[in-house]
Amino acid sequence: MKYGKFASVYDGLMEDIPYEKWVEWVASHLQAGSVLDLACGTGTLSQLFSEVGFQVTASDLSEEMLTMASQRFQEAGLQIPTLQMSMDNLEGLSGFDAVAIAIDSLNYLETEEQVQQTFSEVYEALNQGGHFFFDVHSTFKVDSVYMDSPFVLDGEDVAYIWHTEAGDHPHSVIHDITFFVRQNRHFERFEETHEQRTYPVAVYKKWLEEAGFRIESVTADWTGEEPGAESQRIFFHAVK
């Protein structure tokens, strides 16, 4: 998927994401070391990891996202290498103390096999005792919350109309979003279609264990508590 225009509005859409809590979560288990930030987007989380002392490598499949991330790092005076690669193909990467896949990026993988392959690739990229952190949408969010569309944002510089429909697979969703982005005195309109797919917690745990991981915790919605029936974001911490 290309992210040319979407990359340009991505940061504005993610303003409410508590990236600092993500960093605190990782830092509570790993005080120093090397971190691979997979599906790094425009690099917000990578920058925060670097600023608290981690040695960071930022990776994304999108060239447009990586261009914006590199610009962010340069402006902040940070030396963070970037790699263009898919999270389910990390050939040649190894020696990391932690791998992070943040903000439901894993849910963009289209098949079960891709998720399982990603877990295997992450396992190989980690040092023994290394940590794997990721979050995903819950099945409740995909099956119920997202089905309450349309969602509308009427911002000063960016507006959108966001429609959703169930995808072809269980616990999958298709997002059709029409954006209106201010360009001086007028607004430019463009459209994006994104597909996401998630799985029950028990399935993620099974695949992690099959890849060789020991599961340390499964929590929900930044609470540190176990997921409930209506939890929306699920956090996994596993160790090699």
JSON list of C-alpha atoms in Angstrom, two decimals:
[
{"chain": "A", "resi": 1, "resn": "MET", "atom": "CA", "xyz": [0.00, 0.00, 0.00]},
{"chain": "A", "resi": 2, "resn": "LYS", "atom": "CA", "xyz": [1.19, 3.50, -0.86]},
{"chain": "A", "resi": 3, "resn": "TYR", "atom": "CA", "xyz": [0.99, 6.14, 1.84]},
{"chain": "A", "resi": 4, "resn": "GLY", "atom": "CA", "xyz": [1.93, 9.30, -0.05]},
{"chain": "A", "resi": 5, "resn": "LYS", "atom": "CA", "xyz": [-0.95, 11.59, 0.94]},
{"chain": "A", "resi": 6, "resn": "PHE", "atom": "CA", "xyz": [-1.90, 9.61, 4.05]},
{"chain": "A", "resi": 7, "resn": "ALA", "atom": "CA", "xyz": [1.64, 10.02, 5.40]},
{"chain": "A", "resi": 8, "resn": "SER", "atom": "CA", "xyz": [1.19, 13.78, 5.19]},
{"chain": "A", "resi": 9, "resn": "VAL", "atom": "CA", "xyz": [-1.80, 13.75, 7.56]},
{"chain": "A", "resi": 10, "resn": "TYR", "atom": "CA", "xyz": [-0.78, 10.78, 9.72]},
{"chain": "A", "resi": 11, "resn": "ASP", "atom": "CA", "xyz": [0.71, 12.74, 12.62]},
{"chain": "A", "resi": 12, "resn": "GLY", "atom": "CA", "xyz": [-2.36, 14.93, 12.93]},
{"chain": "A", "resi": 13, "resn": "LEU", "atom": "CA", "xyz": [-4.61, 11.89, 13.11]},
{"chain": "A", "resi": 14, "resn": "MET", "atom": "CA", "xyz": [-2.45, 10.30, 15.81]},
{"chain": "A", "resi": 15, "resn": "GLU", "atom": "CA", "xyz": [-2.34, 13.26, 18.18]},
{"chain": "A", "resi": 16, "resn": "ASP", "atom": "CA", "xyz": [-4.40, 11.47, 20.82]},
{"chain": "A", "resi": 17, "resn": "ILE", "atom": "CA", "xyz": [-2.17, 8.38, 20.91]},
{"chain": "A", "resi": 18, "resn": "PRO", "atom": "CA", "xyz": [-0.26, 8.28, 24.25]},
{"chain": "A", "resi": 19, "resn": "TYR", "atom": "CA", "xyz": [3.13, 7.37, 22.78]},
{"chain": "A", "resi": 20, "resn": "GLU", "atom": "CA", "xyz": [4.79, 8.25, 26.08]},
{"chain": "A", "resi": 21, "resn": "LYS", "atom": "CA", "xyz": [2.91, 5.40, 27.77]},
{"chain": "A", "resi": 22, "resn": "TRP", "atom": "CA", "xyz": [4.28, 3.02, 25.16]},
{"chain": "A", "resi": 23, "resn": "VAL", "atom": "CA", "xyz": [7.82, 4.15, 26.00]},
{"chain": "A", "resi": 24, "resn": "GLU", "atom": "CA", "xyz": [7.15, 3.84, 29.73]},
{"chain": "A", "resi": 25, "resn": "TRP", "atom": "CA", "xyz": [5.85, 0.31, 29.20]},
{"chain": "A", "resi": 26, "resn": "VAL", "atom": "CA", "xyz": [9.00, -0.77, 27.38]},
{"chain": "A", "resi": 27, "resn": "ALA", "atom": "CA", "xyz": [11.32, 1.10, 29.74]},
{"chain": "A", "resi": 28, "resn": "SER", "atom": "CA", "xyz": [9.73, -0.59, 32.75]},
{"chain": "A", "resi": 29, "resn": "HIS", "atom": "CA", "xyz": [11.14, -3.90, 31.46]},
{"chain": "A", "resi": 30, "resn": "LEU", "atom": "CA", "xyz": [14.29, -2.74, 29.64]},
{"chain": "A", "resi": 31, "resn": "GLN", "atom": "CA", "xyz": [16.38, 0.16, 30.92]},
{"chain": "A", "resi": 32, "resn": "ALA", "atom": "CA", "xyz": [18.91, 0.24, 28.05]},
{"chain": "A", "resi": 33, "resn": "GLY", "atom": "CA", "xyz": [19.77, -1.56, 24.85]},
{"chain": "A", "resi": 34, "resn": "SER", "atom": "CA", "xyz": [18.80, -1.81, 21.20]},
{"chain": "A", "resi": 35, "resn": "VAL", "atom": "CA", "xyz": [15.20, -1.50, 20.00]},
{"chain": "A", "resi": 36, "resn": "LEU", "atom": "CA", "xyz": [13.79, -2.33, 16.57]},
{"chain": "A", "resi": 37, "resn": "ASP", "atom": "CA", "xyz": [10.68, -0.23, 15.94]},
{"chain": "A", "resi": 38, "resn": "LEU", "atom": "CA", "xyz": [8.74, -2.13, 13.27]},
{"chain": "A", "resi": 39, "resn": "ALA", "atom": "CA", "xyz": [6.09, -0.29, 11.23]},
{"chain": "A", "resi": 40, "resn": "CYS", "atom": "CA", "xyz": [7.51, 2.92, 12.67]},
{"chain": "A", "resi": 41, "resn": "GLY", "atom": "CA", "xyz": [5.34, 5.24, 10.56]},
{"chain": "A", "resi": 42, "resn": "THR", "atom": "CA", "xyz": [6.60, 8.80, 10.74]},
{"chain": "A", "resi": 43, "resn": "GLY", "atom": "CA", "xyz": [8.95, 7.94, 13.59]},
{"chain": "A", "resi": 44, "resn": "THR", "atom": "CA", "xyz": [7.28, 9.47, 16.64]},
{"chain": "A", "resi": 45, "resn": "LEU", "atom": "CA", "xyz": [7.82, 6.42, 18.83]},
{"chain": "A", "resi": 46, "resn": "SER", "atom": "CA", "xyz": [11.35, 5.85, 17.50]},
{"chain": "A", "resi": 47, "resn": "GLN", "atom": "CA", "xyz": [12.28, 9.39, 18.46]},
{"chain": "A", "resi": 48, "resn": "LEU", "atom": "CA", "xyz": [10.92, 8.96, 21.97]},
{"chain": "A", "resi": 49, "resn": "PHE", "atom": "CA", "xyz": [12.76, 5.66, 22.40]},
{"chain": "A", "resi": 50, "resn": "SER", "atom": "CA", "xyz": [15.99, 7.36, 21.33]},
{"chain": "A", "resi": 51, "resn": "GLU", "atom": "CA", "xyz": [15.48, 10.33, 23.62]},
{"chain": "A", "resi": 52, "resn": "VAL", "atom": "CA", "xyz": [15.27, 8.08, 26.69]},
{"chain": "A", "resi": 53, "resn": "GLY", "atom": "CA", "xyz": [18.51, 6.35, 25.76]},
{"chain": "A", "resi": 54, "resn": "PHE", "atom": "CA", "xyz": [17.69, 3.33, 23.60]},
{"chain": "A", "resi": 55, "resn": "GLN", "atom": "CA", "xyz": [19.67, 2.54, 20.47]},
{"chain": "A", "resi": 56, "resn": "VAL", "atom": "CA", "xyz": [16.89, 2.57, 17.88]},
{"chain": "A", "resi": 57, "resn": "THR", "atom": "CA", "xyz": [16.48, 1.18, 14.39]},
{"chain": "A", "resi": 58, "resn": "ALA", "atom": "CA", "xyz": [13.29, 2.30, 12.62]},
{"chain": "A", "resi": 59, "resn": "SER", "atom": "CA", "xyz": [11.66, 0.14, 9.95]},
{"chain": "A", "resi": 60, "resn": "ASP", "atom": "CA", "xyz": [8.58, 0.55, 7.78]},
{"chain": "A", "resi": 61, "resn": "LEU", "atom": "CA", "xyz": [7.30, -0.84, 4.50]},
{"chain": "A", "resi": 62, "resn": "SER", "atom": "CA", "xyz": [6.28, 2.62, 3.27]},
{"chain": "A", "resi": 63, "resn": "GLU", "atom": "CA", "xyz": [8.93, 4.78, 1.61]},
{"chain": "A", "resi": 64, "resn": "GLU", "atom": "CA", "xyz": [6.77, 7.86, 2.23]},
{"chain": "A", "resi": 65, "resn": "MET", "atom": "CA", "xyz": [6.55, 7.16, 5.96]},
{"chain": "A", "resi": 66, "resn": "LEU", "atom": "CA", "xyz": [10.30, 6.57, 6.19]},
{"chain": "A", "resi": 67, "resn": "THR", "atom": "CA", "xyz": [11.02, 9.83, 4.38]},
{"chain": "A", "resi": 68, "resn": "MET", "atom": "CA", "xyz": [9.01, 11.72, 6.98]},
{"chain": "A", "resi": 69, "resn": "ALA", "atom": "CA", "xyz": [10.62, 9.74, 9.80]},
{"chain": "A", "resi": 70, "resn": "SER", "atom": "CA", "xyz": [14.12, 10.53, 8.53]},
{"chain": "A", "resi": 71, "resn": "GLN", "atom": "CA", "xyz": [13.23, 14.22, 8.36]},
{"chain": "A", "resi": 72, "resn": "ARG", "atom": "CA", "xyz": [11.92, 14.06, 11.94]},
{"chain": "A", "resi": 73, "resn": "PHE", "atom": "CA", "xyz": [15.13, 12.43, 13.17]},
{"chain": "A", "resi": 74, "resn": "GLN", "atom": "CA", "xyz": [17.33, 14.93, 11.34]},
{"chain": "A", "resi": 75, "resn": "GLU", "atom": "CA", "xyz": [15.44, 17.91, 12.76]},
{"chain": "A", "resi": 76, "resn": "ALA", "atom": "CA", "xyz": [15.77, 16.43, 16.26]},
{"chain": "A", "resi": 77, "resn": "GLY", "atom": "CA", "xyz": [19.51, 15.82, 15.80]},
{"chain": "A", "resi": 78, "resn": "LEU", "atom": "CA", "xyz": [19.12, 12.06, 16.19]},
{"chain": "A", "resi": 79, "resn": "GLN", "atom": "CA", "xyz": [21.11, 9.36, 14.41]},
{"chain": "A", "resi": 80, "resn": "ILE", "atom": "CA", "xyz": [18.44, 6.69, 13.87]},
{"chain": "A", "resi": 81, "resn": "PRO", "atom": "CA", "xyz": [18.95, 4.31, 10.92]},
{"chain": "A", "resi": 82, "resn": "THR", "atom": "CA", "xyz": [15.89, 3.52, 8.84]},
{"chain": "A", "resi": 83, "resn": "LEU", "atom": "CA", "xyz": [15.09, 0.33, 6.92]},
{"chain": "A", "resi": 84, "resn": "GLN", "atom": "CA", "xyz": [12.39, -0.28, 4.33]},
{"chain": "A", "resi": 85, "resn": "MET", "atom": "CA", "xyz": [11.07, -3.78, 4.92]},
{"chain": "A", "resi": 86, "resn": "SER", "atom": "CA", "xyz": [7.96, -5.74, 5.79]},
{"chain": "A", "resi": 87, "resn": "MET", "atom": "CA", "xyz": [7.59, -6.92, 9.37]},
{"chain": "A", "resi": 88, "resn": "ASP", "atom": "CA", "xyz": [7.14, -10.51, 8.17]},
{"chain": "A", "resi": 89, "resn": "ASN", "atom": "CA", "xyz": [10.51, -10.51, 6.40]},
{"chain": "A", "resi": 90, "resn": "LEU", "atom": "CA", "xyz": [13.38, -9.37, 8.63]},
{"chain": "A", "resi": 91, "resn": "GLU", "atom": "CA", "xyz": [16.11, -11.29, 6.85]},
{"chain": "A", "resi": 92, "resn": "GLY", "atom": "CA", "xyz": [19.55, -10.26, 8.04]},
{"chain": "A", "resi": 93, "resn": "LEU", "atom": "CA", "xyz": [18.39, -8.50, 11.21]},
{"chain": "A", "resi": 94, "resn": "SER", "atom": "CA", "xyz": [19.58, -9.79, 14.57]},
{"chain": "A", "resi": 95, "resn": "GLY", "atom": "CA", "xyz": [21.01, -8.73, 17.90]},
{"chain": "A", "resi": 96, "resn": "PHE", "atom": "CA", "xyz": [18.14, -6.62, 19.24]},
{"chain": "A", "resi": 97, "resn": "ASP", "atom": "CA", "xyz": [17.22, -6.41, 22.90]},
{"chain": "A", "resi": 98, "resn": "ALA", "atom": "CA", "xyz": [13.62, -5.48, 22.09]},
{"chain": "A", "resi": 99, "resn": "VAL", "atom": "CA", "xyz": [11.25, -5.33, 19.15]},
{"chain": "A", "resi": 100, "resn": "ALA", "atom": "CA", "xyz": [8.15, -3.12, 19.15]},
{"chain": "A", "resi": 101, "resn": "ILE", "atom": "CA", "xyz": [5.14, -3.19, 16.83]},
{"chain": "A", "resi": 102, "resn": "ALA", "atom": "CA", "xyz": [2.96, -0.35, 18.04]},
{"chain": "A", "resi": 103, "resn": "ILE", "atom": "CA", "xyz": [-0.47, 1.15, 17.44]},
{"chain": "A", "resi": 104, "resn": "ASP", "atom": "CA", "xyz": [-2.21, -1.89, 15.88]},
{"chain": "A", "resi": 105, "resn": "SER", "atom": "CA", "xyz": [0.24, -2.03, 12.95]},
{"chain": "A", "resi": 106, "resn": "LEU", "atom": "CA", "xyz": [0.20, -5.83, 13.18]},
{"chain": "A", "resi": 107, "resn": "ASN", "atom": "CA", "xyz": [-3.47, -5.74, 12.23]},
{"chain": "A", "resi": 108, "resn": "TYR", "atom": "CA", "xyz": [-2.56, -4.62, 8.70]},
{"chain": "A", "resi": 109, "resn": "LEU", "atom": "CA", "xyz": [-1.12, -8.05, 7.88]},
{"chain": "A", "resi": 110, "resn": "GLU", "atom": "CA", "xyz": [-3.59, -9.80, 5.60]},
{"chain": "A", "resi": 111, "resn": "THR", "atom": "CA", "xyz": [-3.22, -13.45, 6.53]},
{"chain": "A", "resi": 112, "resn": "GLU", "atom": "CA", "xyz": [-2.75, -15.68, 9.55]},
{"chain": "A", "resi": 113, "resn": "GLU", "atom": "CA", "xyz": [0.46, -16.97, 8.00]},
{"chain": "A", "resi": 114, "resn": "GLN", "atom": "CA", "xyz": [1.90, -13.45, 7.83]},
{"chain": "A", "resi": 115, "resn": "VAL", "atom": "CA", "xyz": [1.28, -12.89, 11.54]},
{"chain": "A", "resi": 116, "resn": "GLN", "atom": "CA", "xyz": [2.85, -16.23, 12.41]},
{"chain": "A", "resi": 117, "resn": "GLN", "atom": "CA", "xyz": [5.80, -15.48, 10.15]},
{"chain": "A", "resi": 118, "resn": "THR", "atom": "CA", "xyz": [6.23, -12.08, 11.80]},
{"chain": "A", "resi": 119, "resn": "PHE", "atom": "CA", "xyz": [6.42, -13.72, 15.23]},
{"chain": "A", "resi": 120, "resn": "SER", "atom": "CA", "xyz": [9.06, -16.13, 13.93]},
{"chain": "A", "resi": 121, "resn": "GLU", "atom": "CA", "xyz": [11.05, -13.33, 12.30]},
{"chain": "A", "resi": 122, "resn": "VAL", "atom": "CA", "xyz": [10.94, -11.21, 15.47]},
{"chain": "A", "resi": 123, "resn": "TYR", "atom": "CA", "xyz": [12.07, -14.20, 17.52]},
{"chain": "A", "resi": 124, "resn": "GLU", "atom": "CA", "xyz": [15.12, -14.64, 15.29]},
{"chain": "A", "resi": 125, "resn": "ALA", "atom": "CA", "xyz": [15.93, -10.91, 15.38]},
{"chain": "A", "resi": 126, "resn": "LEU", "atom": "CA", "xyz": [16.04, -10.83, 19.19]},
{"chain": "A", "resi": 127, "resn": "ASN", "atom": "CA", "xyz": [18.90, -11.66, 21.52]},
{"chain": "A", "resi": 128, "resn": "GLN", "atom": "CA", "xyz": [18.26, -14.47, 23.98]},
{"chain": "A", "resi": 129, "resn": "GLY", "atom": "CA", "xyz": [16.16, -12.93, 26.74]},
{"chain": "A", "resi": 130, "resn": "GLY", "atom": "CA", "xyz": [15.01, -10.17, 24.38]},
{"chain": "A", "resi": 131, "resn": "HIS", "atom": "CA", "xyz": [11.58, -8.57, 24.67]},
{"chain": "A", "resi": 132, "resn": "PHE", "atom": "CA", "xyz": [8.73, -8.40, 22.16]},
{"chain": "A", "resi": 133, "resn": "PHE", "atom": "CA", "xyz": [6.08, -5.72, 22.68]},
{"chain": "A", "resi": 134, "resn": "PHE", "atom": "CA", "xyz": [3.03, -5.15, 20.49]},
{"chain": "A", "resi": 135, "resn": "ASP", "atom": "CA", "xyz": [-0.59, -4.05, 20.63]},
{"chain": "A", "resi": 136, "resn": "VAL", "atom": "CA", "xyz": [-3.59, -5.00, 18.51]},
{"chain": "A", "resi": 137, "resn": "HIS", "atom": "CA", "xyz": [-7.26, -4.20, 18.16]},
{"chain": "A", "resi": 138, "resn": "SER", "atom": "CA", "xyz": [-9.54, -6.50, 20.12]},
{"chain": "A", "resi": 139, "resn": "THR", "atom": "CA", "xyz": [-12.15, -8.56, 18.34]},
{"chain": "A", "resi": 140, "resn": "PHE", "atom": "CA", "xyz": [-14.78, -6.49, 20.16]},
{"chain": "A", "resi": 141, "resn": "LYS", "atom": "CA", "xyz": [-13.44, -3.27, 18.67]},
{"chain": "A", "resi": 142, "resn": "VAL", "atom": "CA", "xyz": [-13.33, -4.66, 15.14]},
{"chain": "A", "resi": 143, "resn": "ASP", "atom": "CA", "xyz": [-16.67, -6.46, 15.31]},
{"chain": "A", "resi": 144, "resn": "SER", "atom": "CA", "xyz": [-18.68, -3.87, 17.27]},
{"chain": "A", "resi": 145, "resn": "VAL", "atom": "CA", "xyz": [-17.06, -0.47, 17.81]},
{"chain": "A", "resi": 146, "resn": "TYR", "atom": "CA", "xyz": [-15.89, -0.04, 14.23]},
{"chain": "A", "resi": 147, "resn": "MET", "atom": "CA", "xyz": [-19.30, -1.07, 12.90]},
{"chain": "A", "resi": 148, "resn": "ASP", "atom": "CA", "xyz": [-20.86, 2.09, 14.39]},
{"chain": "A", "resi": 149, "resn": "SER", "atom": "CA", "xyz": [-19.58, 4.23, 11.51]},
{"chain": "A", "resi": 150, "resn": "PRO", "atom": "CA", "xyz": [-19.65, 6.73, 9.93]},
{"chain": "A", "resi": 151, "resn": "PHE", "atom": "CA", "xyz": [-17.16, 8.66, 12.03]},
{"chain": "A", "resi": 152, "resn": "VAL", "atom": "CA", "xyz": [-16.60, 12.32, 11.25]},
{"chain": "A", "resi": 153, "resn": "LEU", "atom": "CA", "xyz": [-13.78, 14.74, 12.09]},
{"chain": "A", "resi": 154, "resn": "ASP", "atom": "CA", "xyz": [-14.19, 18.45, 11.39]},
{"chain": "A", "resi": 155, "resn": "GLY", "atom": "CA", "xyz": [-10.77, 19.91, 12.13]},
{"chain": "A", "resi": 156, "resn": "GLU", "atom": "CA", "xyz": [-9.37, 23.27, 11.17]},
{"chain": "A", "resi": 157, "resn": "ASP", "atom": "CA", "xyz": [-6.81, 21.87, 8.74]},
{"chain": "A", "resi": 158, "resn": "VAL", "atom": "CA", "xyz": [-7.94, 18.26, 8.28]},
{"chain": "A", "resi": 159, "resn": "ALA", "atom": "CA", "xyz": [-11.45, 16.81, 8.08]},
{"chain": "A", "resi": 160, "resn": "TYR", "atom": "CA", "xyz": [-12.60, 13.32, 7.23]},
{"chain": "A", "resi": 161, "resn": "ILE", "atom": "CA", "xyz": [-15.64, 11.11, 6.74]},
{"chain": "A", "resi": 162, "resn": "TRP", "atom": "CA", "xyz": [-14.81, 7.55, 7.76]},
{"chain": "A", "resi": 163, "resn": "HIS", "atom": "CA", "xyz": [-17.01, 4.62, 6.74]},
{"chain": "A", "resi": 164, "resn": "THR", "atom": "CA", "xyz": [-16.39, 1.02, 7.77]},
{"chain": "A", "resi": 165, "resn": "GLU", "atom": "CA", "xyz": [-17.71, -2.36, 6.75]},
{"chain": "A", "resi": 166, "resn": "ALA", "atom": "CA", "xyz": [-16.96, -5.91, 7.76]},
{"chain": "A", "resi": 167, "resn": "GLY", "atom": "CA", "xyz": [-14.18, -7.56, 5.78]},
{"chain": "A", "resi": 168, "resn": "ASP", "atom": "CA", "xyz": [-14.15, -10.98, 4.16]},
{"chain": "A", "resi": 169, "resn": "HIS", "atom": "CA", "xyz": [-12.59, -12.73, 7.17]},
{"chain": "A", "resi": 170, "resn": "PRO", "atom": "CA", "xyz": [-13.79, -13.03, 10.77]},
{"chain": "A", "resi": 171, "resn": "HIS", "atom": "CA", "xyz": [-12.76, -10.02, 12.89]},
{"chain": "A", "resi": 172, "resn": "SER", "atom": "CA", "xyz": [-11.71, -7.96, 9.86]},
{"chain": "A", "resi": 173, "resn": "VAL", "atom": "CA", "xyz": [-12.72, -4.45, 8.82]},
{"chain": "A", "resi": 174, "resn": "ILE", "atom": "CA", "xyz": [-12.45, -2.26, 5.75]},
{"chain": "A", "resi": 175, "resn": "HIS", "atom": "CA", "xyz": [-11.96, 1.46, 6.38]},
{"chain": "A", "resi": 176, "resn": "ASP", "atom": "CA", "xyz": [-12.98, 3.84, 3.59]},
{"chain": "A", "resi": 177, "resn": "ILE", "atom": "CA", "xyz": [-11.89, 7.36, 4.52]},
{"chain": "A", "resi": 178, "resn": "THR", "atom": "CA", "xyz": [-12.41, 10.56, 2.58]},
{"chain": "A", "resi": 179, "resn": "PHE", "atom": "CA", "xyz": [-10.00, 13.30, 3.67]},
{"chain": "A", "resi": 180, "resn": "PHE", "atom": "CA", "xyz": [-10.21, 17.04, 3.19]},
{"chain": "A", "resi": 181, "resn": "VAL", "atom": "CA", "xyz": [-6.84, 18.70, 3.80]},
{"chain": "A", "resi": 182, "resn": "ARG", "atom": "CA", "xyz": [-6.34, 22.47, 3.85]},
{"chain": "A", "resi": 183, "resn": "GLN", "atom": "CA", "xyz": [-4.06, 23.77, 1.11]},
{"chain": "A", "resi": 184, "resn": "ASN", "atom": "CA", "xyz": [-3.78, 27.53, 1.64]},
{"chain": "A", "resi": 185, "resn": "ARG", "atom": "CA", "xyz": [-7.28, 28.84, 0.83]},
{"chain": "A", "resi": 186, "resn": "HIS", "atom": "CA", "xyz": [-8.87, 25.61, -0.31]},
{"chain": "A", "resi": 187, "resn": "PHE", "atom": "CA", "xyz": [-9.16, 21.98, 0.75]},
{"chain": "A", "resi": 188, "resn": "GLU", "atom": "CA", "xyz": [-7.79, 19.05, -1.21]},
{"chain": "A", "resi": 189, "resn": "ARG", "atom": "CA", "xyz": [-9.90, 15.91, -1.19]},
{"chain": "A", "resi": 190, "resn": "PHE", "atom": "CA", "xyz": [-8.43, 12.41, -1.36]},
{"chain": "A", "resi": 191, "resn": "GLU", "atom": "CA", "xyz": [-9.57, 8.92, -0.42]},
{"chain": "A", "resi": 192, "resn": "GLU", "atom": "CA", "xyz": [-7.90, 6.02, 1.37]},
{"chain": "A", "resi": 193, "resn": "THR", "atom": "CA", "xyz": [-8.97, 2.42, 1.85]},
{"chain": "A", "resi": 194, "resn": "HIS", "atom": "CA", "xyz": [-7.36, 0.45, 4.67]},
{"chain": "A", "resi": 195, "resn": "GLU", "atom": "CA", "xyz": [-8.03, -3.14, 5.71]},
{"chain": "A", "resi": 196, "resn": "GLN", "atom": "CA", "xyz": [-7.30, -4.59, 9.14]},
{"chain": "A", "resi": 197, "resn": "ARG", "atom": "CA", "xyz": [-7.73, -8.01, 10.67]},
{"chain": "A", "resi": 198, "resn": "THR", "atom": "CA", "xyz": [-7.36, -9.22, 14.24]},
{"chain": "A", "resi": 199, "resn": "TYR", "atom": "CA", "xyz": [-7.72, -12.47, 16.19]},
{"chain": "A", "resi": 200, "resn": "PRO", "atom": "CA", "xyz": [-8.81, -13.61, 19.67]},
{"chain": "A", "resi": 201, "resn": "VAL", "atom": "CA", "xyz": [-6.28, -13.24, 22.46]},
{"chain": "A", "resi": 202, "resn": "ALA", "atom": "CA", "xyz": [-5.94, -17.02, 22.75]},
{"chain": "A", "resi": 203, "resn": "VAL", "atom": "CA", "xyz": [-4.87, -17.24, 19.10]},
{"chain": "A", "resi": 204, "resn": "TYR", "atom": "CA", "xyz": [-2.14, -14.62, 19.50]},
{"chain": "A", "resi": 205, "resn": "LYS", "atom": "CA", "xyz": [-0.88, -16.45, 22.60]},
{"chain": "A", "resi": 206, "resn": "LYS", "atom": "CA", "xyz": [-0.83, -19.76, 20.76]},
{"chain": "A", "resi": 207, "resn": "TRP", "atom": "CA", "xyz": [1.16, -18.32, 17.86]},
{"chain": "A", "resi": 208, "resn": "LEU", "atom": "CA", "xyz": [3.63, -16.61, 20.19]},
{"chain": "A", "resi": 209, "resn": "GLU", "atom": "CA", "xyz": [4.28, -19.86, 22.03]},
{"chain": "A", "resi": 210, "resn": "GLU", "atom": "CA", "xyz": [4.64, -21.77, 18.76]},
{"chain": "A", "resi": 211, "resn": "ALA", "atom": "CA", "xyz": [7.30, -19.24, 17.70]},
{"chain": "A", "resi": 212, "resn": "GLY", "atom": "CA", "xyz": [9.20, -19.99, 20.92]},
{"chain": "A", "resi": 213, "resn": "PHE", "atom": "CA", "xyz": [8.21, -17.04, 23.09]},
{"chain": "A", "resi": 214, "resn": "ARG", "atom": "CA", "xyz": [7.35, -17.04, 26.77]},
{"chain": "A", "resi": 215, "resn": "ILE", "atom": "CA", "xyz": [4.36, -14.78, 27.38]},
{"chain": "A", "resi": 216, "resn": "GLU", "atom": "CA", "xyz": [4.97, -12.32, 30.20]},
{"chain": "A", "resi": 217, "resn": "SER", "atom": "CA", "xyz": [1.71, -10.37, 30.16]},
{"chain": "A", "resi": 218, "resn": "VAL", "atom": "CA", "xyz": [-1.47, -9.63, 28.24]},
{"chain": "A", "resi": 219, "resn": "THR", "atom": "CA", "xyz": [-3.20, -6.41, 29.26]},
{"chain": "A", "resi": 220, "resn": "ALA", "atom": "CA", "xyz": [-5.78, -4.00, 27.89]},
{"chain": "A", "resi": 221, "resn": "ASP", "atom": "CA", "xyz": [-6.38, -0.32, 27.25]},
{"chain": "A", "resi": 222, "resn": "TRP", "atom": "CA", "xyz": [-3.32, 1.04, 29.12]},
{"chain": "A", "resi": 223, "resn": "THR", "atom": "CA", "xyz": [-4.77, -0.22, 32.43]},
{"chain": "A", "resi": 224, "resn": "GLY", "atom": "CA", "xyz": [-2.25, -2.98, 33.17]},
{"chain": "A", "resi": 225, "resn": "GLU", "atom": "CA", "xyz": [-5.25, -5.22, 33.79]},
{"chain": "A", "resi": 226, "resn": "GLU", "atom": "CA", "xyz": [-6.29, -8.36, 31.92]},
{"chain": "A", "resi": 227, "resn": "PRO", "atom": "CA", "xyz": [-8.59, -7.85, 28.91]},
{"chain": "A", "resi": 228, "resn": "GLY", "atom": "CA", "xyz": [-12.33, -7.90, 29.43]},
{"chain": "A", "resi": 229, "resn": "ALA", "atom": "CA", "xyz": [-15.23, -8.53, 27.09]},
{"chain": "A", "resi": 230, "resn": "GLU", "atom": "CA", "xyz": [-15.30, -4.90, 25.91]},
{"chain": "A", "resi": 231, "resn": "SER", "atom": "CA", "xyz": [-11.57, -4.08, 25.97]},
{"chain": "A", "resi": 232, "resn": "GLN", "atom": "CA", "xyz": [-10.52, -2.35, 22.76]},
{"chain": "A", "resi": 233, "resn": "ARG", "atom": "CA", "xyz": [-6.70, -2.43, 22.59]},
{"chain": "A", "resi": 234, "resn": "ILE", "atom": "CA", "xyz": [-4.74, -5.49, 23.72]},
{"chain": "A", "resi": 235, "resn": "PHE", "atom": "CA", "xyz": [-1.06, -5.31, 24.74]},
{"chain": "A", "resi": 236, "resn": "PHE", "atom": "CA", "xyz": [1.28, -8.29, 24.58]},
{"chain": "A", "resi": 237, "resn": "HIS", "atom": "CA", "xyz": [4.72, -8.63, 26.19]},
{"chain": "A", "resi": 238, "resn": "ALA", "atom": "CA", "xyz": [6.68, -11.77, 25.38]},
{"chain": "A", "resi": 239, "resn": "VAL", "atom": "CA", "xyz": [10.29, -12.83, 25.98]},
{"chain": "A", "resi": 240, "resn": "LYS", "atom": "CA", "xyz": [12.62, -15.01, 23.92]}
]
